[in-house]
Coordinates of C-alpha atoms and ligand atoms in Angstrom, one line a residue:
M45 CA -0.2 -0.1 0.0
Q46 CA 1.4 3.2 -0.8
A47 CA 1.8 6.0 1.5
K48 CA -0.9 9.0 1.0
P49 CA 0.2 12.4 0.7
Y50 CA -0.4 13.5 4.7
T51 CA -1.2 16.7 6.3
I52 CA -2.0 17.4 10.0
E53 CA -2.2 21.3 9.7
K54 CA -5.8 21.2 11.0
S55 CA -4.6 19.0 14.3
R56 CA -1.5 22.0 14.5
A57 CA -4.3 25.0 14.1
C58 CA -6.7 23.7 17.3
L59 CA -3.6 22.8 19.3
T60 CA -2.5 26.5 19.2
R61 CA -6.3 27.4 19.5
S62 CA -6.5 25.2 22.6
N63 CA -3.6 26.5 24.3
E64 CA -4.9 29.8 24.7
L65 CA -8.6 28.4 25.6
M66 CA -7.8 25.4 27.8
V67 CA -5.5 24.2 30.9
R68 CA -3.2 22.5 28.9
G69 CA -3.0 19.9 31.9
C70 CA -6.5 18.6 31.6
Q71 CA -5.7 16.6 28.8
G72 CA -2.1 17.2 28.4
H73 CA -1.5 13.7 26.7
K74 CA -4.1 13.8 24.2
R75 CA -3.2 16.9 22.6
S76 CA 0.6 16.8 23.0
H77 CA 3.1 19.2 21.4
A78 CA 5.4 16.5 21.1
M79 CA 3.4 14.0 20.0
L80 CA 2.6 16.7 16.9
E81 CA 5.9 17.4 16.6
M82 CA 6.4 13.4 15.9
G83 CA 3.7 13.8 13.1
Y84 CA 0.9 12.4 15.1
P85 CA -2.7 14.1 14.8
V86 CA -3.9 15.6 17.9
F87 CA -7.4 16.5 17.5
T88 CA -9.7 13.8 16.3
Q89 CA -13.4 14.1 14.5
R90 CA -15.0 10.9 15.1
A91 CA -14.1 7.1 15.0
D92 CA -15.9 3.8 14.0
G93 CA -15.2 0.5 14.7
A94 CA -11.1 0.1 15.1
R95 CA -10.9 3.3 13.1
F96 CA -10.8 7.0 13.5
W97 CA -10.5 10.4 11.6
D98 CA -8.7 13.1 12.7
V99 CA -9.8 16.7 11.9
D100 CA -7.7 17.0 8.6
G101 CA -9.7 13.7 7.5
N102 CA -6.7 11.0 7.7
E103 CA -8.4 7.6 8.7
Y104 CA -6.4 5.8 10.9
L105 CA -6.4 2.0 12.4
D106 CA -6.3 2.4 15.9
F107 CA -4.1 0.6 18.2
L108 CA -4.2 3.1 21.2
L109 CA -8.0 3.0 21.4
G110 CA -8.5 6.1 23.4
F111 CA -5.6 5.2 25.8
G112 CA -7.3 1.5 26.7
P113 CA -11.1 2.4 27.1
I114 CA -12.4 1.0 23.7
L115 CA -12.5 -2.9 24.0
L116 CA -15.7 -3.8 21.6
G117 CA -15.0 -0.8 19.0
Y118 CA -16.0 2.7 18.8
N119 CA -19.5 2.7 17.8
D120 CA -20.4 -0.2 19.0
P121 CA -24.1 -1.6 18.1
A122 CA -24.5 -3.8 21.2
I123 CA -23.4 -0.8 23.2
N124 CA -25.7 1.9 21.1
T125 CA -29.0 -0.1 21.6
A126 CA -28.6 -0.9 25.3
L127 CA -27.6 2.5 25.9
G128 CA -30.4 4.2 23.3
K129 CA -32.9 2.4 25.8
Q130 CA -31.1 3.4 28.9
I131 CA -31.0 6.9 27.9
T132 CA -34.6 7.0 27.8
E133 CA -35.4 5.5 31.1
G134 CA -32.8 7.9 32.8
T135 CA -29.0 7.9 33.4
V136 CA -28.7 9.4 36.9
F137 CA -31.2 9.6 39.6
S138 CA -32.2 10.7 43.2
T139 CA -31.9 7.2 44.5
A140 CA -29.8 4.1 43.5
H141 CA -31.0 1.9 40.9
P142 CA -31.2 -1.8 41.3
K143 CA -28.9 -2.2 38.0
E144 CA -26.1 -1.5 40.2
L145 CA -26.8 -4.9 41.9
E146 CA -27.5 -7.0 39.0
I147 CA -23.9 -5.3 37.6
A148 CA -22.3 -6.3 40.9
R149 CA -23.5 -9.6 41.1
T150 CA -22.3 -10.4 37.9
L151 CA -18.7 -8.9 38.2
I152 CA -18.6 -10.5 41.8
D153 CA -19.2 -14.1 39.7
R154 CA -16.6 -13.8 37.5
I155 CA -13.7 -11.6 39.4
P156 CA -11.8 -13.9 41.4
V157 CA -10.8 -11.1 43.7
A158 CA -14.4 -9.4 43.8
E159 CA -16.4 -10.5 46.9
M160 CA -17.7 -6.8 47.3
V161 CA -17.5 -4.0 44.8
G162 CA -18.0 -0.4 44.3
F163 CA -18.4 1.7 41.3
L164 CA -16.8 4.9 40.8
I165 CA -16.1 7.6 38.0
G166 CA -12.6 7.6 36.3
G167 CA -9.3 5.4 36.8
S168 CA -7.6 7.8 39.2
A169 CA -11.0 7.7 41.5
V170 CA -11.1 4.1 41.6
T171 CA -7.1 3.9 43.1
S172 CA -7.6 7.1 45.3
A173 CA -10.7 5.1 46.8
A174 CA -8.7 2.0 47.2
I175 CA -6.0 4.2 48.9
R176 CA -8.4 5.8 51.1
L177 CA -9.6 2.2 51.9
A178 CA -6.7 0.5 53.0
R179 CA -5.6 3.6 54.9
A180 CA -9.0 3.0 57.0
Y181 CA -8.9 -0.7 57.4
T182 CA -5.7 -0.3 58.5
G183 CA -5.1 2.8 60.2
R184 CA -1.7 3.7 58.4
E185 CA -0.9 6.7 56.0
K186 CA 1.9 5.4 53.7
V187 CA 1.8 3.9 50.2
I188 CA 4.2 2.4 48.1
R189 CA 3.1 2.2 44.5
C190 CA 4.6 1.0 41.2
G191 CA 3.5 2.1 37.9
Y192 CA 0.8 4.7 36.9
H193 CA -2.5 5.4 38.9
G194 CA -3.8 8.3 37.5
W195 CA -3.6 12.3 38.2
H196 CA -4.7 12.7 41.9
S197 CA -2.0 14.0 44.5
W198 CA -1.2 10.7 46.5
T199 CA -0.1 9.2 43.2
R200 CA 2.1 12.6 41.7
P201 CA 4.5 13.1 44.7
G202 CA 6.3 16.1 44.4
E203 CA 4.9 17.6 41.2
P204 CA 3.6 21.0 41.0
G205 CA 0.4 21.7 43.3
V206 CA 0.8 18.8 45.3
P207 CA 1.5 19.5 48.9
A208 CA 4.8 18.0 51.0
G209 CA 2.6 16.5 53.5
I210 CA 1.0 14.4 50.7
T211 CA 4.4 13.7 49.0
E212 CA 6.1 12.0 51.6
L213 CA 3.1 9.7 52.1
T214 CA 3.9 8.0 48.5
L215 CA 7.0 5.9 48.0
D216 CA 8.1 3.9 44.7
F217 CA 9.4 0.5 43.9
P218 CA 10.5 -0.8 40.6
Y219 CA 8.4 -3.4 39.1
G220 CA 9.7 -7.0 39.5
D221 CA 12.0 -6.1 42.4
L222 CA 11.1 -7.6 45.9
N223 CA 14.2 -6.5 47.5
A224 CA 13.3 -3.1 46.8
L225 CA 10.1 -3.7 48.3
E226 CA 11.2 -5.1 51.4
D227 CA 13.5 -2.0 51.8
R228 CA 10.8 0.0 51.5
F229 CA 8.6 -1.8 54.3
R230 CA 11.6 -1.8 56.7
E231 CA 12.5 1.8 55.8
H232 CA 8.8 2.7 57.2
D233 CA 7.5 -0.1 59.5
N234 CA 4.7 -0.3 61.1
Q235 CA 3.7 2.8 58.5
V236 CA 2.7 1.4 55.1
A237 CA -1.3 1.0 54.6
C238 CA -0.7 -0.8 51.4
V239 CA 1.3 -1.6 47.8
I240 CA -0.3 -0.5 45.0
M241 CA 0.8 -1.7 41.8
E242 CA 0.0 -2.2 38.2
S243 CA 0.0 -6.5 38.0
V244 CA 1.1 -6.2 34.3
L245 CA 3.7 -4.2 32.9
D246 CA 5.9 -4.9 30.1
D247 CA 6.7 -8.4 29.4
G248 CA 4.3 -9.3 32.8
P249 CA 5.6 -10.2 36.0
P250 CA 9.1 -12.5 36.9
E251 CA 8.0 -15.9 38.3
G252 CA 6.7 -15.5 41.8
F253 CA 6.9 -11.5 41.8
L254 CA 2.9 -11.1 42.3
Q255 CA 2.5 -13.6 45.0
G256 CA 5.7 -12.3 46.8
V257 CA 4.3 -8.5 46.8
V258 CA 1.0 -10.2 48.6
D259 CA 3.1 -12.2 51.1
M260 CA 5.3 -9.5 51.6
A261 CA 2.6 -6.8 52.1
H262 CA 0.8 -9.1 54.7
R263 CA 4.1 -10.0 56.6
Y264 CA 4.1 -6.0 57.3
G265 CA 0.7 -5.6 58.0
A266 CA -0.5 -3.9 54.9
L267 CA -2.9 -4.6 52.3
A268 CA -1.9 -5.5 48.4
V269 CA -3.7 -3.6 45.6
F270 CA -3.3 -4.6 42.2
D271 CA -4.0 -2.1 39.6
E272 CA -5.9 -3.7 36.5
I273 CA -7.2 -0.7 35.0
K274 CA -5.1 -0.9 31.9
V275 CA -5.3 -5.0 31.7
G276 CA -8.5 -5.5 33.2
F277 CA -11.5 -6.9 30.8
R278 CA -8.1 -7.5 28.5
V279 CA -5.3 -10.3 29.7
A280 CA -8.6 -11.6 31.3
I281 CA -11.5 -10.5 32.9
G282 CA -10.1 -9.7 36.2
G283 CA -6.8 -8.7 34.8
G284 CA -3.5 -9.7 35.8
S285 CA -4.4 -11.2 39.3
E286 CA -7.4 -13.4 37.7
Y287 CA -4.8 -14.4 34.8
Y288 CA -1.7 -15.1 36.9
D289 CA -3.8 -16.8 39.8
V290 CA -2.9 -14.5 42.7
T291 CA -5.4 -12.7 45.1
P292 CA -4.5 -9.7 46.1
D293 CA -6.6 -7.7 48.7
L294 CA -8.1 -5.0 47.0
A295 CA -8.3 -4.5 42.8
T296 CA -9.3 -1.8 40.6
Y297 CA -10.6 -1.6 37.5
G298 CA -11.7 1.3 34.8
K299 CA -10.9 1.8 31.1
A300 CA -11.9 -1.2 28.8
C301 CA -14.6 -2.5 31.2
C302 CA -17.2 0.2 29.9
N303 CA -16.0 0.3 26.6
G304 CA -15.7 4.5 26.4
F305 CA -17.7 5.3 29.2
P306 CA -15.7 6.8 32.3
G307 CA -17.2 3.8 34.9
G308 CA -14.7 1.8 37.2
F309 CA -14.9 -0.1 40.1
V310 CA -12.7 -1.0 42.9
A311 CA -13.1 -4.9 44.2
G312 CA -11.8 -7.0 46.8
R313 CA -12.5 -9.1 49.8
R314 CA -15.6 -9.0 51.9
E315 CA -13.4 -8.9 55.1
I316 CA -12.0 -5.8 54.4
L317 CA -14.5 -4.1 52.1
G318 CA -17.4 -5.5 54.1
S319 CA -15.6 -4.2 57.7
E320 CA -16.8 -1.3 59.4
K321 CA -14.0 0.7 58.7
C322 CA -14.5 0.2 55.2
Q323 CA -18.2 0.6 55.3
A324 CA -17.5 4.3 57.0
V325 CA -15.3 5.7 54.1
W326 CA -16.7 8.5 52.2
L327 CA -17.1 7.5 48.6
A328 CA -19.7 8.8 47.4
A329 CA -20.2 11.1 44.2
T330 CA -23.1 12.7 42.1
F331 CA -22.2 10.4 39.1
H332 CA -21.1 7.2 40.7
C333 CA -22.7 4.0 39.8
D334 CA -23.9 6.4 36.5
L335 CA -26.4 4.0 34.2
P336 CA -25.0 4.6 31.0
S337 CA -21.3 3.3 32.3
L338 CA -23.1 0.3 33.9
V339 CA -25.0 -0.5 31.0
A340 CA -22.0 -0.6 29.1
L341 CA -20.1 -2.6 31.6
E342 CA -23.0 -5.2 31.1
V343 CA -22.6 -5.1 27.6
V344 CA -18.7 -5.5 27.8
V345 CA -19.1 -8.5 29.9
N346 CA -21.8 -10.4 27.8
E347 CA -20.0 -9.5 24.2
L348 CA -16.6 -10.9 26.1
E349 CA -18.0 -13.8 26.4
R350 CA -20.1 -14.4 23.6
R351 CA -17.5 -13.8 21.1
D352 CA -14.5 -15.2 23.5
G353 CA -13.0 -11.9 23.5
I354 CA -9.9 -12.6 25.8
A355 CA -8.9 -14.9 23.8
Y356 CA -9.0 -12.9 20.5
Q357 CA -7.1 -10.1 22.0
W358 CA -4.5 -12.6 22.9
E359 CA -4.3 -14.0 19.2
I360 CA -4.1 -10.9 17.3
G361 CA -2.1 -9.3 19.6
N362 CA 0.3 -12.0 19.5
R363 CA 0.3 -12.1 16.1
L364 CA 0.6 -7.9 15.9
I365 CA 3.9 -8.5 18.1
E366 CA 5.6 -11.5 16.4
G367 CA 5.3 -9.8 12.8
V368 CA 6.3 -6.1 13.7
N369 CA 9.0 -7.4 15.4
K370 CA 10.1 -9.7 12.8
A371 CA 9.8 -7.1 10.0
C372 CA 11.9 -4.6 12.5
E373 CA 14.5 -7.2 13.0
E374 CA 15.0 -7.8 9.1
G375 CA 14.5 -4.2 8.9
G376 CA 17.4 -3.7 11.4
L377 CA 15.1 -0.9 12.8
G378 CA 15.3 -0.4 16.7
Y379 CA 11.4 -0.3 17.2
K380 CA 10.2 -3.5 19.6
L381 CA 6.9 -4.8 20.8
I382 CA 7.2 -6.5 23.9
G383 CA 4.6 -7.5 26.6
T384 CA 1.3 -9.3 26.6
G385 CA -0.8 -10.0 23.5
P386 CA -3.7 -7.9 25.0
M387 CA -1.2 -4.9 25.4
P388 CA 1.9 -4.7 23.3
T389 CA 4.3 -2.0 24.5
P390 CA 6.6 -0.3 22.4
K391 CA 10.4 -0.1 22.9
I392 CA 12.5 2.0 21.1
E393 CA 16.3 1.9 21.1
E394 CA 17.3 5.4 21.6
E395 CA 20.4 5.4 19.0
D396 CA 17.9 4.6 16.4
R397 CA 15.2 7.0 17.5
E398 CA 14.7 9.2 14.7
R399 CA 14.5 6.5 12.0
C400 CA 11.9 4.5 14.5
I401 CA 9.8 8.1 14.5
A402 CA 10.1 8.1 10.6
M403 CA 8.9 4.4 10.2
L404 CA 6.0 5.1 12.7
Q405 CA 5.6 8.6 10.3
G406 CA 5.5 5.8 7.3
C407 CA 2.7 4.2 9.1
L408 CA 0.6 6.8 9.6
A409 CA 0.8 8.2 6.2
R410 CA -0.7 4.4 5.1
G411 CA -3.5 4.8 7.7
F412 CA -1.9 2.9 10.9
Y413 CA -1.5 4.7 14.5
L414 CA 1.0 2.8 16.2
H415 CA 2.6 4.7 19.3
P416 CA 6.1 5.3 19.9
S417 CA 6.2 4.7 23.6
H418 CA 2.7 4.0 25.4
P419 CA 1.4 0.4 25.7
M420 CA -0.8 -0.4 23.0
F421 CA -4.1 -2.2 22.8
L422 CA -6.9 -4.3 20.8
S423 CA -10.1 -3.9 20.0
L424 CA -12.8 -6.8 19.0
A425 CA -13.1 -4.5 15.9
H426 CA -9.9 -5.3 14.8
S427 CA -9.8 -7.9 12.1
E428 CA -7.1 -10.5 11.7
Q429 CA -6.5 -9.1 8.2
D430 CA -6.4 -5.4 9.8
I431 CA -3.4 -7.0 12.0
E432 CA -1.7 -8.6 8.7
D433 CA -2.2 -5.0 7.0
T434 CA -0.3 -3.8 10.0
I435 CA 2.5 -5.9 9.5
V436 CA 2.8 -4.8 6.1
A437 CA 2.4 -1.3 6.5
V438 CA 5.4 -1.5 8.8
Q439 CA 7.5 -3.6 6.5
E440 CA 6.7 -0.9 3.9
S441 CA 7.7 2.1 6.0
I442 CA 11.0 0.3 6.7
A443 CA 11.8 -0.3 3.2
D444 CA 10.8 3.5 2.4
L445 CA 13.7 4.3 5.1
D446 CA 16.3 3.5 2.8
S447 CA 15.1 4.4 -0.5
Ligands
PLP106 C1 -2.9 1.3 35.4 C2 -3.8 3.0 35.6 N1 -4.3 3.1 36.5 C3 -5.0 4.4 36.7 C4 -5.2 5.3 35.8 C5 -6.0 6.4 35.8 O1 -7.1 6.1 35.2 P1 -7.8 7.7 34.6 O2 -6.8 8.0 33.4 O3 -9.2 7.0 33.9 O4 -8.0 8.3 35.8 C6 -4.6 4.9 34.6 C7 -4.6 5.4 33.4 O5 -3.8 5.2 32.2 C8 -3.9 3.4 34.6 O6 -3.4 3.3 33.4

C-alpha cells in the first residue's frame, strides 16, 4: 500500500487555539506538542469500529483506542442499543437503581478478587478509593506504589501543586524487584497501609513476583492492591490477578470495562470491604454508579463472553507483536513490541530513535496509528486482516527508510 499525502495542519491549528482556551493539564497527553512534532494528529473528528478520522480527514487503524477504554470498538452496535434504551429511562437518579445490584453480582461471579465491589467514575478515582480504603482499614498512612495510577495528589508526589505533606506519604519501588519493596517496608516499618502496583507491566511479572508482593505486604501488616485499570477485561476479565492466579486484597478496574464510558470499580475481599472501617469511608459522588457506564459494563462482559473476546485479544495481539518484531528485526530497526498479547508495549532503541519515528510516520501516512512508547491495545473490531495489513505497513515503512 502506498503512503498517502498526509497533512495534520488542522490538528496543529486546533492545538494552538486550545492552548489559549484550555488548561493544558486537563488533556495534556491527548493534545500533546511532542506527539504533534513527531507527526501525529492531536485532534480527532470521529471514530468507528477500530478506526478514527482526525480533523484533517486522515483515517487510521487505531492501536491506542483512547489510551485503552475502547474494547468492543468505537460506535459498537450492542452498546448503542443498550444505551439508547437506558437514556430513555434515565441516566442518573435521586436514589440508587437496581441495575447496580445486577452488575455487582455479574462482576462478583466472574472476578476472583471481587467478593464486594464499589462503582466510581474514572480510574484515578478508583485507585484513590482503594488507597483511602486501605488507609482506613489499616490505620496507616504511607503507600508504596509501582506504575501509573492517575492524576490525584497521592500518586503525583513532588509535582507542582502537590503538598509536601502528601508527597512524603508516597514511596516507589521498581516492577519485579521484591528486594526493593522489602527495603521500603523496613524503612517505613508499621507505617505502610498498602502496596499498589500495576499487575502487568512490560513483559509481565517475573515468576513468583505477584504472590511475593501479596505475601510481603501481609508480613508487614499492609494490604496488596493490584491496579488492573489497563489490563482488566484484557488479559482476563479480572486482569493480571486472575490471569496469574494471585489474589490481592483489593483491585482496581476502569478503562476497557465500560467501552468508552467513564465508569470503573474497586473490588476486593469481603473481610476488608465489608468491615466497619471500610463501610465508614466516604466514596460518594454525584455520578458514581451512573447508568450509562453500568449498562456499557454489562454489555462488555456479555460480548466478551459471547465472542470469546479475551482469547481473541491474545490471538491478534500476539500476531501483531510477532509480525512487527520480525519486520523490524529483518529491517534492522530498533523498534520492538514487548508485553503480553492484549497490551503490546513499544520500546525504541534511543540510538535509532530518528529512524523509528520515520517508520511510525510511514505507518501514519498509510493509515496505521502505532505509538512510539505508550502501551497499545486491541479491540474486538480489529480483524485478523487488519493485523496482517499493519505488519505489511511496518515492512513497507521500513523499506521506505532506505529508499
Ligand atoms: C494502571 C492505571 N491506573 C490508573 C489510571 C488512571 O485512570 P484515569 O486516567 O481514567 O483516571 C490509569 C490511566 O492511564 C492507568 O493506566
